[in-house]
Coordinates of C-alpha atoms in Angstrom, one line a residue:
X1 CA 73.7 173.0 204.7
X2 CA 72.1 170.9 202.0
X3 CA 71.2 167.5 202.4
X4 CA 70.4 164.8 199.6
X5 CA 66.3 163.4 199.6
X6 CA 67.4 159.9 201.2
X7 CA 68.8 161.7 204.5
X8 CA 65.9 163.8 204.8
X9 CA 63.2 160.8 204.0
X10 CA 65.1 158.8 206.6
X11 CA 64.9 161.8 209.2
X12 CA 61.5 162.1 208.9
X13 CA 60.8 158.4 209.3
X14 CA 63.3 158.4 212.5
X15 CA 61.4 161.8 214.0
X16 CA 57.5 160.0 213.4
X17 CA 58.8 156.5 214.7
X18 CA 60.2 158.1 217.6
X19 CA 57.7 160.2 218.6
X20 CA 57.5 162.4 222.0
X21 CA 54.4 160.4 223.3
X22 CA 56.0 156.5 223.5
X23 CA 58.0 157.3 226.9
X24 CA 55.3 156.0 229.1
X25 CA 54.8 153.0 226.7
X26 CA 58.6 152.6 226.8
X27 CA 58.6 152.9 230.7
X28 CA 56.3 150.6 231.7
X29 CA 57.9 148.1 229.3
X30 CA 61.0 148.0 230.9
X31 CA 59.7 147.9 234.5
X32 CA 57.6 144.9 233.2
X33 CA 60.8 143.1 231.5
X34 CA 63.2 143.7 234.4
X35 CA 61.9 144.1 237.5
X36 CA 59.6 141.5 239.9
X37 CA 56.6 143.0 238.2
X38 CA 57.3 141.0 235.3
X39 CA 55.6 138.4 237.6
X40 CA 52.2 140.2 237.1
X41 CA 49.7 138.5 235.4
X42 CA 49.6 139.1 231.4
X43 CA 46.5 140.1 231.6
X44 CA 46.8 143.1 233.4
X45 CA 50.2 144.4 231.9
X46 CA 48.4 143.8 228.6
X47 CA 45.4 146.2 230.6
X48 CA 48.0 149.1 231.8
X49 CA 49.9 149.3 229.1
X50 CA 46.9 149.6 226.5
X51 CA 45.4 152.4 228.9
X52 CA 48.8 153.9 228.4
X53 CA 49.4 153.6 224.8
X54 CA 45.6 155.0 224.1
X55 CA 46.1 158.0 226.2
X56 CA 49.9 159.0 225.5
X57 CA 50.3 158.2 221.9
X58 CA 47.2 157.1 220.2
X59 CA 44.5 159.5 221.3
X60 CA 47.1 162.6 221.2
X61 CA 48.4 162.0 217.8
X62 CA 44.7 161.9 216.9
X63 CA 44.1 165.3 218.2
X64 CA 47.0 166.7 217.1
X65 CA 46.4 165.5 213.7
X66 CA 42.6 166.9 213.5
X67 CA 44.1 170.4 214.7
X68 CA 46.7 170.2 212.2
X69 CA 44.3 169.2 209.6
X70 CA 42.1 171.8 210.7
X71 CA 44.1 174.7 210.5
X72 CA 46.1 173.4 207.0
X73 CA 49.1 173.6 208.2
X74 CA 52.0 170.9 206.9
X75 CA 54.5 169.0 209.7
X76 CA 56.5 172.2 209.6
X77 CA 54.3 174.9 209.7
X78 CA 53.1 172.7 212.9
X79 CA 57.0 172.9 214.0
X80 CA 56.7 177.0 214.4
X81 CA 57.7 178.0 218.3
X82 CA 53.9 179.9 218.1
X83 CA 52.0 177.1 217.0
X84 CA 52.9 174.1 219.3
X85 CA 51.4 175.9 222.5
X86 CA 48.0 173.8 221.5
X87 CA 49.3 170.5 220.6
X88 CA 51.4 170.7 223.9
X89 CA 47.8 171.7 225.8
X90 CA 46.0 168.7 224.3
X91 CA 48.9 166.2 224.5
X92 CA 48.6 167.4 228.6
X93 CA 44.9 167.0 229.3
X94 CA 45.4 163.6 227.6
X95 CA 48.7 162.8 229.9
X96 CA 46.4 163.7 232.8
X97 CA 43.7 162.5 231.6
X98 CA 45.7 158.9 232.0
X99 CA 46.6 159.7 235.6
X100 CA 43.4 160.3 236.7
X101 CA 42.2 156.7 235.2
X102 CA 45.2 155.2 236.5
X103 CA 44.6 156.3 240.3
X104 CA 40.9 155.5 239.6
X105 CA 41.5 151.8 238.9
X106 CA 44.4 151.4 241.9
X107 CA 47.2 150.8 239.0
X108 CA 50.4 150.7 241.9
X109 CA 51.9 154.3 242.1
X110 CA 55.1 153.3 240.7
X111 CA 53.5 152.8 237.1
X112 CA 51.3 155.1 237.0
X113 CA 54.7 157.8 238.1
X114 CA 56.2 156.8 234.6
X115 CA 53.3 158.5 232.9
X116 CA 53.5 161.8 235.4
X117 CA 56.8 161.8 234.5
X118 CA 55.8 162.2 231.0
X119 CA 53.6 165.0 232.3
X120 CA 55.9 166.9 233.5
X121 CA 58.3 166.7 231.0
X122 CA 55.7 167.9 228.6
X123 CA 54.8 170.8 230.4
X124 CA 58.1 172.3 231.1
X125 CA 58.4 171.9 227.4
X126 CA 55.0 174.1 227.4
X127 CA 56.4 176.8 229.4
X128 CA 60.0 176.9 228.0
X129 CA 58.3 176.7 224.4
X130 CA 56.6 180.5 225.8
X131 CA 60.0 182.1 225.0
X132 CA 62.0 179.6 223.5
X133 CA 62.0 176.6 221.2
X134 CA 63.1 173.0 222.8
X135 CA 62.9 169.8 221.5
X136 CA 60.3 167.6 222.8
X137 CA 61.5 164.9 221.0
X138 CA 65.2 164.9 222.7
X139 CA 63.3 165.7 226.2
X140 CA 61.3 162.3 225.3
X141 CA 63.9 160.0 225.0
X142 CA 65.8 161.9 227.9
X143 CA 63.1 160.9 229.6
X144 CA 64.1 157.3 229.2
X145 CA 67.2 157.8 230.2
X146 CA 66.3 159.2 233.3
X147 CA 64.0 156.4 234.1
X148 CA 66.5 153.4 232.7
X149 CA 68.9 155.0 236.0
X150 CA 66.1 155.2 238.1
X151 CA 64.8 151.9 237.8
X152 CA 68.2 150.4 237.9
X153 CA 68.6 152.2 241.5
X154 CA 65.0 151.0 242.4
X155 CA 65.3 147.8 241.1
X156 CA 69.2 146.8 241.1
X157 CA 69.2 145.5 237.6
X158 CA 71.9 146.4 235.1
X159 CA 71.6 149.6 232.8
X160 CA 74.0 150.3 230.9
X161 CA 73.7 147.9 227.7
X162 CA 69.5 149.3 227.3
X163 CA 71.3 153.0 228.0
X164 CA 73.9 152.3 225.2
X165 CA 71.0 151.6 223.1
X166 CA 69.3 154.7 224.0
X167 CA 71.8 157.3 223.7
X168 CA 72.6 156.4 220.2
X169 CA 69.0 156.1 219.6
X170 CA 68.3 159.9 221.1
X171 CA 72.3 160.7 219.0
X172 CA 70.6 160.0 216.0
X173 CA 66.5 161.6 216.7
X174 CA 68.9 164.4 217.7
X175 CA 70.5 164.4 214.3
X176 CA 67.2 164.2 212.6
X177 CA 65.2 167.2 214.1
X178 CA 68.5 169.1 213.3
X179 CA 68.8 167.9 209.6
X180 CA 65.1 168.5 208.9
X181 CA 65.8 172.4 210.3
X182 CA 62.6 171.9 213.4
X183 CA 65.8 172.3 216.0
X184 CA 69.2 174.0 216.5
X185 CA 71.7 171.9 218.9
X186 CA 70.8 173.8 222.0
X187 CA 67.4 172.9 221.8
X188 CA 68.1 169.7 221.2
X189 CA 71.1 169.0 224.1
X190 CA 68.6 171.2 226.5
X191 CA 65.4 169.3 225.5
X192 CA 67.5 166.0 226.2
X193 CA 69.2 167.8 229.5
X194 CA 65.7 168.2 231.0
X195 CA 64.0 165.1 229.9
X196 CA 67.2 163.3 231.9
X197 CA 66.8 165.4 234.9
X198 CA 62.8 165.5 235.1
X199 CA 62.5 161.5 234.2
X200 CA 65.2 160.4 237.0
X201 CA 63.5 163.0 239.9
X202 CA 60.2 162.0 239.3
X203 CA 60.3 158.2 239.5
X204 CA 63.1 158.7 242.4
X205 CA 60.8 160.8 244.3

């Protein structure tokens, strides 16, 4: 199936905006906009969330990019089922890596579950990725999913508009990895499937 250059520009600018590593950034957000911890001070969400957004997306992307760099490969070449085994290890010891810090400084459990969620999305990815392909990116904003539902148990506020907005949203990332040829639809539905199911029983727990 061929697709004309403007498609293809626009799927690549949908899969690097929406990358794997904002769902703890994403997470905390919403907890901080719709439940009583939007009572905190600013101050200190401004504190979490920077810890969060330097150890999930910033400092990952870095490494990822250096290794990339390192071993010349382009975006696809990266994509290869054989190569992502080390991005997937250093994205980890980062997602831990922001645990640890987390516990450290006493951040409340509840925020600090959002990035462990993360965590373990990524590393079923890991293991799955062993002997099959799946789409970290669906699993990512699965992820959200599962945490929009829930926080809306935990915190009795209304999800649906925020999960309208997020299934289209994971719709059209889902498109995307398919159009640029990194994802068939199975890995795409199961990488979704398990981001759902591993986001919603790790904050629930």
């Amino acid at each position: 199936m061929k697709f004309n250059k403007n498609i293809i520009i626009a799927s690549r600018v949908v899969s690097m905006v929406f990358t794997p590593f904002y769902l703890p950034t994403l997470g905390l957000l919403a907890l901080f906009s719709f439940s009583y911890l939007s009572l905190l001070p600013f101050q200190y969400k401004a504190i979490v969330i920077a810890i969060v957004y330097f150890f999930t997306i910033l400092l990952p992307t870095l490494l990822i990019h250096v290794y990339r760099r390192h071993q010349h490969w382009n975006l696809i070449e990266l994509g290869q089922r054989e190569r992502r085994m080390v991005p997937y290890v250093l994205s980890i010891l980062c997602y831990f890596t922001c645990v640890y810090i987390m516990r450290s400084l006493h951040i409340p459990h509840f925020m600090s579950s959002i990035v462990v969620a993360a965590l373990c999305i990524q590393i079923i990815c890991a293991i799955v990725n062993g002997w099959w392909k799946i789409s970290t990116h669906t699993a990512a904003i699965g992820g959200v999913v599962g945490a929009l539902v829930a926080f809306a148990a935990i915190f009795g506020f209304n999800p649906l508009p925020w999960l309208c907005i997020t299934i289209i949203i994971a719709g059209i990332l889902g498109t995307s990895r398919m159009i640029l040829r990194q994802h068939s639809l199975s890995e795409v539905v199961s990488g979704f499937l398990v981001g759902v199911f591993v986001g919603w029983i790790v904050l629930v727990i």
